[in-house]
Coordinates of C-alpha atoms in Angstrom, one line a residue:
X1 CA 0.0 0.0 0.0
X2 CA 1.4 3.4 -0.9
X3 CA 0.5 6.2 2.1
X4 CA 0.4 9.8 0.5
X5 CA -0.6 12.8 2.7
X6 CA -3.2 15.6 1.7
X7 CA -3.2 19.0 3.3
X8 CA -6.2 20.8 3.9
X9 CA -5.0 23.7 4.1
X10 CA -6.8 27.3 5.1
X11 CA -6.2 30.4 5.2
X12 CA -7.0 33.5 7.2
X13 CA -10.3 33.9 5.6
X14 CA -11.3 30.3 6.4
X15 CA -11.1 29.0 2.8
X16 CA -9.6 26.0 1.6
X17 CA -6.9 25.8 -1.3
X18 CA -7.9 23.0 -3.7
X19 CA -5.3 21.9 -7.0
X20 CA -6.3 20.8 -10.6
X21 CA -3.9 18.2 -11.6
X22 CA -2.4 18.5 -15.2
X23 CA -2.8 17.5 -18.6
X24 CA 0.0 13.9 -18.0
X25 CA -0.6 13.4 -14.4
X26 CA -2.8 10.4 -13.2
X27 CA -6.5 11.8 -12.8
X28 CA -5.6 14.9 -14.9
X29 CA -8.4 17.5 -15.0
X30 CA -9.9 16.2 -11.3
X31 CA -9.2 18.3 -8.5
X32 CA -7.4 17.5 -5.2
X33 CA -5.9 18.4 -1.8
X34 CA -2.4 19.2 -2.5
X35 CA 0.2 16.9 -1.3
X36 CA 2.1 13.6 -1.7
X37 CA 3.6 10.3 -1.7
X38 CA 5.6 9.8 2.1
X39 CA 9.3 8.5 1.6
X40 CA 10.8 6.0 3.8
X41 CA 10.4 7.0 7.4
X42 CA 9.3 10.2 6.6
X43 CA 5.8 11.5 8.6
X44 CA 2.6 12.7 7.2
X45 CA 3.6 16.1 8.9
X46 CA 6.8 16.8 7.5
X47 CA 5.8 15.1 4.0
X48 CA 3.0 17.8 3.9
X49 CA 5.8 20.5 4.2
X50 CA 8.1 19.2 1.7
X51 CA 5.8 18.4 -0.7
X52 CA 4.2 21.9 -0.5
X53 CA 7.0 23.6 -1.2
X54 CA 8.3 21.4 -4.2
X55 CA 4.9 21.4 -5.9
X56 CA 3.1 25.6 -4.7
X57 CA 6.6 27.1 -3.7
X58 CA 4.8 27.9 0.0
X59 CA 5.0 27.1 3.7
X60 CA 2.5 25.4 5.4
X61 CA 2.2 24.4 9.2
X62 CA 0.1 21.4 9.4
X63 CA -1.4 21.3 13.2
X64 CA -4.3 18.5 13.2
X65 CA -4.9 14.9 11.8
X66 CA -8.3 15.0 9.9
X67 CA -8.6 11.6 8.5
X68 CA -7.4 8.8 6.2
X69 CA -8.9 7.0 3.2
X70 CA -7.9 3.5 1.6
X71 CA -8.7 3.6 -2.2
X72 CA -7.7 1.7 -5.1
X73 CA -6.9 3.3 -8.2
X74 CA -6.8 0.0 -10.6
X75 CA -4.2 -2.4 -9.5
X76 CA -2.6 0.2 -6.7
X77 CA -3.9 0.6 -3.3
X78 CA -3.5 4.0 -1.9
X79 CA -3.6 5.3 2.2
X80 CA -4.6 9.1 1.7
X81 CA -3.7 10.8 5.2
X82 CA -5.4 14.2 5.5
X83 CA -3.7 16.5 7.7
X84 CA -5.5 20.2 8.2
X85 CA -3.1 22.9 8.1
X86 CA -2.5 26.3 7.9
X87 CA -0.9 28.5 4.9
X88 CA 2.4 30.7 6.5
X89 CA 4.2 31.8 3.6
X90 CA 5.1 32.4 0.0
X91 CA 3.3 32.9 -3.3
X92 CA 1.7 29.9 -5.2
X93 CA 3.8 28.2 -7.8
X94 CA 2.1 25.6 -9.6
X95 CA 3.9 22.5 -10.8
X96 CA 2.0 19.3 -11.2
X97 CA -1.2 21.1 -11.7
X98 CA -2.4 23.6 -13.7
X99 CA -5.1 25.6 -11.6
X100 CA -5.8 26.6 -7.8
X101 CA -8.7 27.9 -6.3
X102 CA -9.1 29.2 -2.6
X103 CA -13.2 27.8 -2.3
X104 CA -15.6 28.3 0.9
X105 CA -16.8 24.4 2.2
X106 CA -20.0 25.0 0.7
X107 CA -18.2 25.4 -2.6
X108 CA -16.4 22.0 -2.8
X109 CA -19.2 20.4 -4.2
X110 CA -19.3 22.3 -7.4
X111 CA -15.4 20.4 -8.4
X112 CA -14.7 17.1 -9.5
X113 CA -12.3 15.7 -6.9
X114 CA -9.8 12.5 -7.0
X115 CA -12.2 9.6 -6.0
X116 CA -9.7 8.9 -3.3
X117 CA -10.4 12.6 -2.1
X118 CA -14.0 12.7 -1.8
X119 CA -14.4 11.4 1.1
X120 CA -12.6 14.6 2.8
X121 CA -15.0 16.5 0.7
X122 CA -18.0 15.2 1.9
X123 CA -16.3 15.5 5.9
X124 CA -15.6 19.2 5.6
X125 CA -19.2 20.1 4.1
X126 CA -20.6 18.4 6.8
X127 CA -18.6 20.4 8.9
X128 CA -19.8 23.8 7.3
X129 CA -23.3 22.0 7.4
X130 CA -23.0 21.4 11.6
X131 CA -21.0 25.5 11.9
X132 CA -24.4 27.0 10.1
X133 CA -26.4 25.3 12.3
X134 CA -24.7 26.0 15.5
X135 CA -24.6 29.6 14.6
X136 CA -28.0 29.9 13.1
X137 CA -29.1 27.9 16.9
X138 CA -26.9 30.9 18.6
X139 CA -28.7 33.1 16.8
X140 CA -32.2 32.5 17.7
X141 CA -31.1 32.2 21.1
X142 CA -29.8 35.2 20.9
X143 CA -32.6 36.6 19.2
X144 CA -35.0 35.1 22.1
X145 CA -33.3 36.5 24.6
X146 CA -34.1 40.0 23.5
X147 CA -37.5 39.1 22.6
X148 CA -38.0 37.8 26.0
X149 CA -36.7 41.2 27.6
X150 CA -38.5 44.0 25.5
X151 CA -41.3 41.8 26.3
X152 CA -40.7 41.7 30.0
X153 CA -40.5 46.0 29.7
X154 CA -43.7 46.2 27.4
X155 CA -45.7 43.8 30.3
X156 CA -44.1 45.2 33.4
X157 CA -44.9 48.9 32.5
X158 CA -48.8 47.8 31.8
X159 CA -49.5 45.6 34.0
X160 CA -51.7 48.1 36.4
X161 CA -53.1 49.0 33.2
X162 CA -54.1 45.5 31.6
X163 CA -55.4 44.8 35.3
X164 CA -57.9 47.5 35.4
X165 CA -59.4 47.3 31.9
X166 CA -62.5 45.4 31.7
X167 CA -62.6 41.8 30.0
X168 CA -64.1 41.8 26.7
X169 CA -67.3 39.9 26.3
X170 CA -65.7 37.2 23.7
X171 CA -63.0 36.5 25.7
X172 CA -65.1 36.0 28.9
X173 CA -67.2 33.3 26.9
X174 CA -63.8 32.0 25.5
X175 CA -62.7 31.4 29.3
X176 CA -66.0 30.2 30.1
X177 CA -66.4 27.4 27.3
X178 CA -62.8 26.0 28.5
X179 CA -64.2 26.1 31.8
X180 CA -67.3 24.0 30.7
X181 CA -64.5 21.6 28.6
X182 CA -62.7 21.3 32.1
X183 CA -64.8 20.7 34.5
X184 CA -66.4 17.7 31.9
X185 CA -63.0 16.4 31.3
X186 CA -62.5 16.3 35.2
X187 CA -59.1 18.2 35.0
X188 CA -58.5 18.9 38.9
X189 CA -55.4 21.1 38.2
X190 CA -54.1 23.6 35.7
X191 CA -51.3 25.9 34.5
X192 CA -51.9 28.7 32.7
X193 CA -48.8 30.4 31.2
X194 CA -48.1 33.8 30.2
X195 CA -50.6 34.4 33.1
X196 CA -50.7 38.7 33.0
X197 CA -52.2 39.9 35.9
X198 CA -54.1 36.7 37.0
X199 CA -57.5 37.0 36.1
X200 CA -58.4 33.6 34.1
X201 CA -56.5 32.0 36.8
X202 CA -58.8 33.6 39.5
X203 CA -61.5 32.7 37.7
X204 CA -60.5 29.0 37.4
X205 CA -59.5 28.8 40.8
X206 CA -62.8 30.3 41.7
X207 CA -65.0 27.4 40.3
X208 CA -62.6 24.8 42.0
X209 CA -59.5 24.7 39.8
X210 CA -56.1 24.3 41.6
X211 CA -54.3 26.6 39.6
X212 CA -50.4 27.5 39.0
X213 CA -50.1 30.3 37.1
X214 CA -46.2 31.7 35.1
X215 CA -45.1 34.8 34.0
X216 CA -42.0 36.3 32.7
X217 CA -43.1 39.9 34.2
X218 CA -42.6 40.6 37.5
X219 CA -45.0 42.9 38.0
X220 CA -47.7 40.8 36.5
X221 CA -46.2 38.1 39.2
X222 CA -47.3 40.4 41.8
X223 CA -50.4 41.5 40.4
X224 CA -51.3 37.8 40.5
X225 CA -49.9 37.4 44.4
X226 CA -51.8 40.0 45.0
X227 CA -54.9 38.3 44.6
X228 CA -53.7 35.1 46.3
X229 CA -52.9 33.0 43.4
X230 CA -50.0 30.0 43.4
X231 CA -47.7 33.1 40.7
X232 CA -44.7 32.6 40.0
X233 CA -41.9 34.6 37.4
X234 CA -40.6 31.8 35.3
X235 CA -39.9 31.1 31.3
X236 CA -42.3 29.0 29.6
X237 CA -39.6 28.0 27.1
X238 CA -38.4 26.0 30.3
X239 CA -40.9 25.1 32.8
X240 CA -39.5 24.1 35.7
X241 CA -42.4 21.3 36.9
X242 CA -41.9 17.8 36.4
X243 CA -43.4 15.5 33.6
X244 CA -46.7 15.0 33.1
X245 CA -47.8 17.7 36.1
X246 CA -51.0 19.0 35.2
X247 CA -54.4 17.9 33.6
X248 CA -54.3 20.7 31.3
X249 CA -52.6 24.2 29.8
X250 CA -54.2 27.3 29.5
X251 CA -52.4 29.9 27.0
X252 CA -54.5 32.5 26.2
X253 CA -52.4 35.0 23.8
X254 CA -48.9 34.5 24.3
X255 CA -47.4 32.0 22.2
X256 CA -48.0 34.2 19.8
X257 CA -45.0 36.2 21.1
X258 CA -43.0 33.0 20.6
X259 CA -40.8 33.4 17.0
X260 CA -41.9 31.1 14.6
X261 CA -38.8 28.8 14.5
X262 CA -38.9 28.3 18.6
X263 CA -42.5 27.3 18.6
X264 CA -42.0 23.7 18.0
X265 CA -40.1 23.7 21.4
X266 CA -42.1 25.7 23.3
X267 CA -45.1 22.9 22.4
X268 CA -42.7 20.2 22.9
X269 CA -42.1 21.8 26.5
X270 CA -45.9 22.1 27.2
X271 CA -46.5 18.4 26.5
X272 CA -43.9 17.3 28.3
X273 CA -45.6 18.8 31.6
X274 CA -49.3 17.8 30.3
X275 CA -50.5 14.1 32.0
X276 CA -51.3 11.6 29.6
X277 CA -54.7 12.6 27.7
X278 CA -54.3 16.0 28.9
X279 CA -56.4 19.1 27.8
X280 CA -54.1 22.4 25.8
X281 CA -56.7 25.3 25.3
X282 CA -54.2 27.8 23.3
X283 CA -55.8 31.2 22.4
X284 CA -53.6 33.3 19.4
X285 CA -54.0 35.8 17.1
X286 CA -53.9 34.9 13.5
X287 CA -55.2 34.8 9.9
X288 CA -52.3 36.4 8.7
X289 CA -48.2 35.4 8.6
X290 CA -46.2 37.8 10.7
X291 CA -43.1 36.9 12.4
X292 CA -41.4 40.2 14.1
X293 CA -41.8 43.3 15.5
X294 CA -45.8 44.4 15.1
X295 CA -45.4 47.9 14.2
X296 CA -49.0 48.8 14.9
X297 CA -48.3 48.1 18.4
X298 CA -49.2 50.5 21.1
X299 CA -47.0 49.0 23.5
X300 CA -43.6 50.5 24.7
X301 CA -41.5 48.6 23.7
X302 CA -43.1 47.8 20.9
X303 CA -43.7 44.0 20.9
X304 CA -43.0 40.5 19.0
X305 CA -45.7 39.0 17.2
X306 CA -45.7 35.7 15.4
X307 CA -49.2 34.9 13.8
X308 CA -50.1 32.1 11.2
X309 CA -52.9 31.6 9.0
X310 CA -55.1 29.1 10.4
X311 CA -54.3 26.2 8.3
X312 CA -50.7 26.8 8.9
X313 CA -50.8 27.0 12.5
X314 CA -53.2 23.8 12.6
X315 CA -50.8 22.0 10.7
X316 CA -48.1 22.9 13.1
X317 CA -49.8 21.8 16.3
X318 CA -51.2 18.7 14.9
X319 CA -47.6 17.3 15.0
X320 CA -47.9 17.1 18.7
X321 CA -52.0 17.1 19.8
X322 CA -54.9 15.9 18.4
X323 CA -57.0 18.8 17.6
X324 CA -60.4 18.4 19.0
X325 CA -61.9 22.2 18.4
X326 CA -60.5 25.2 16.2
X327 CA -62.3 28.0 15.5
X328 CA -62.0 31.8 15.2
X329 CA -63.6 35.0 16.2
X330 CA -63.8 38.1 13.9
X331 CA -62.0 41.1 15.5
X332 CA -62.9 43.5 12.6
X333 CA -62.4 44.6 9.3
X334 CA -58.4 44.4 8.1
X335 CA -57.5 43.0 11.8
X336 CA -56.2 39.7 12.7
X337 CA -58.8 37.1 14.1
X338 CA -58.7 35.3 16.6
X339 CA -57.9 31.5 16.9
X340 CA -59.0 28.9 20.1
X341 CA -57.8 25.7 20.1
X342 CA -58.7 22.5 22.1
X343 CA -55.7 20.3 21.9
X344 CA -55.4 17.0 23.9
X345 CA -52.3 15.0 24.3
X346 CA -52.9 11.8 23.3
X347 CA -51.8 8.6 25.2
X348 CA -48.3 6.7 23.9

């Protein structure tokens, strides 16, 4: 078996140097990771370094073993031993090939490599693959966190405010009909998230409920202290209560603050604190597709709004609860309407 070493070598823009090997040079016309055959006793390291400079004319300090491939071209049987690497010095001088190109990962695809080369092709776009994701997942992290503060400051400077207005009619028979659905379903004990000020959770508790109710506002918190409810000031991106808790969820109008690619979580979460056969009612605003700042907002700061059109959002949630009711309410002419949902979680 011959062993040949292959650099991967980058440079201070993260891109990766790739070789077209010559008109009279096996695979001519396929591109490669420069490099070459080891003499005797030689390493893959210090092969790398000699065979850079002979071939490009440049310096290369190879720092990290990537990965080996066996191939056989024909009759010969080749070990390639990747070695990543960084470029130090010089200015290319091409010698056994007759084109370079410094490519992004994503690029590699677009050449025709060695066969015996491929292999590393496919590892490093997989790396670029995994790097986009973990940034893209830092980014809506990031992204959530401020969500989840401007929203704290829009709900903590109206809390008095949302406490004194009046309820509006639909939304009292709203809260009554999941009352009704409740108490035939013989839920003993609920959460209701995003809680504001406490009244739904008053009112359940009031008609027998045993009722936890979650906020991310402080001051709703103590609004709903105030009126002697089990509050507390916690995320409901991460409830801290143990599986299968509760007989059912109440979310009237705050997912709908949730950005659209965290949603899936946040319902994964919910179930995971629902009890086998357990009752979701989940109240939004909809009809339309937002996903951002709602600059018709009144609020200071203005706040996030993430609203689907109803067959879109039904889709969504059917991935994790059967849908037993949907149905919407007309808020008015060029508004968004409103969306109830009865979800149960079914059994295993």
């Amino acid at each position: 078996m011959i062993e040949v070493a292959a650099a991967i070598i980058e440079n201070d823009k993260g891109q990766l140097l790739i070789a077209r090997r010559r008109v009279g040079k096996s695979q001519a016309g396929m591109w490669e990771f420069p490099g070459g055959k080891l003499e005797a006793g030689e390493s893959p390291e210090a092969c790398l370094k000699r065979e850079l400079q002979e071939e490009m004319k440049i310096g290369i300090e190879p720092y990290a073993w990537f990965e080996s491939n066996d191939h056989h071209y024909g009759a010969t049987q080749i070990r390639l031993i990747a070695y990543k690497a960084r470029f130090t010095k010089g200015t290319i001088q091409l010698v056994d090939h007759d084109e370079f190109r410094w490519v992004e990962r994503h690029e590699l695809g677009e050449y025709t490599f060695a066969p015996a080369d491929i292999k590393f092709v496919e590892m490093l776009m997989g790396e670029q693959k995994i790097a986009g994701e973990e940034k893209l997942a830092k980014e809506q992290e990031t992204a959530a966190v401020d969500i989840k503060s401007t929203l704290k400051q829009a709900y903590n400077h109206h809390a008095e405010l949302r406490d004194s207005t009046e309820l509006e009619g639909w939304k009292a028979e709203e809260r009554e009909n999941v009352l009704h659905v409740f108490q035939e379903n013989h839920v003993r004990n609920v959460l209701e998230i995003g809680a504001g000020p406490g009244r739904d959770s008053l009112y359940f508790r009031q008609h027998g409920l045993d009722v936890t109710a979650i906020d991310m506002s402080e001051e709703m918190v103590h609004l709903c202290q105030q009126k002697g409810l089990n509050a507390m000031v916690m995320d409901f991106y991460q409830l801290k209560f143990a599986d299968q808790a509760f007989d059912a969820v109440y979310a009237m109008n705050c997912l709908l603050h949730v950005p659209k690619a965290q949603l899936v979580d946040v319902l994964v979460e919910i179930r995971r604190v629902l009890k086998p056969n357990g009752l979701f009612y989940l109240g939004l605003y909809g009809g339309l597709s937002t996903d951002g700042v709602w600059e018709q907002d009144t609020y200071k700061p203005k706040r996030y709004f993430a609203m689907y059109p109803d067959e879109e959002i039904q889709r969504i949630v059917k991935e994790h609860f059967q849908v037993e009711d949907f149905h919407t309410r007309f808020m008015g002419e060029g508004k968004p309407h409103f969306q109830a949902m009865r979800l149960r979680k079914e059994n295993p």
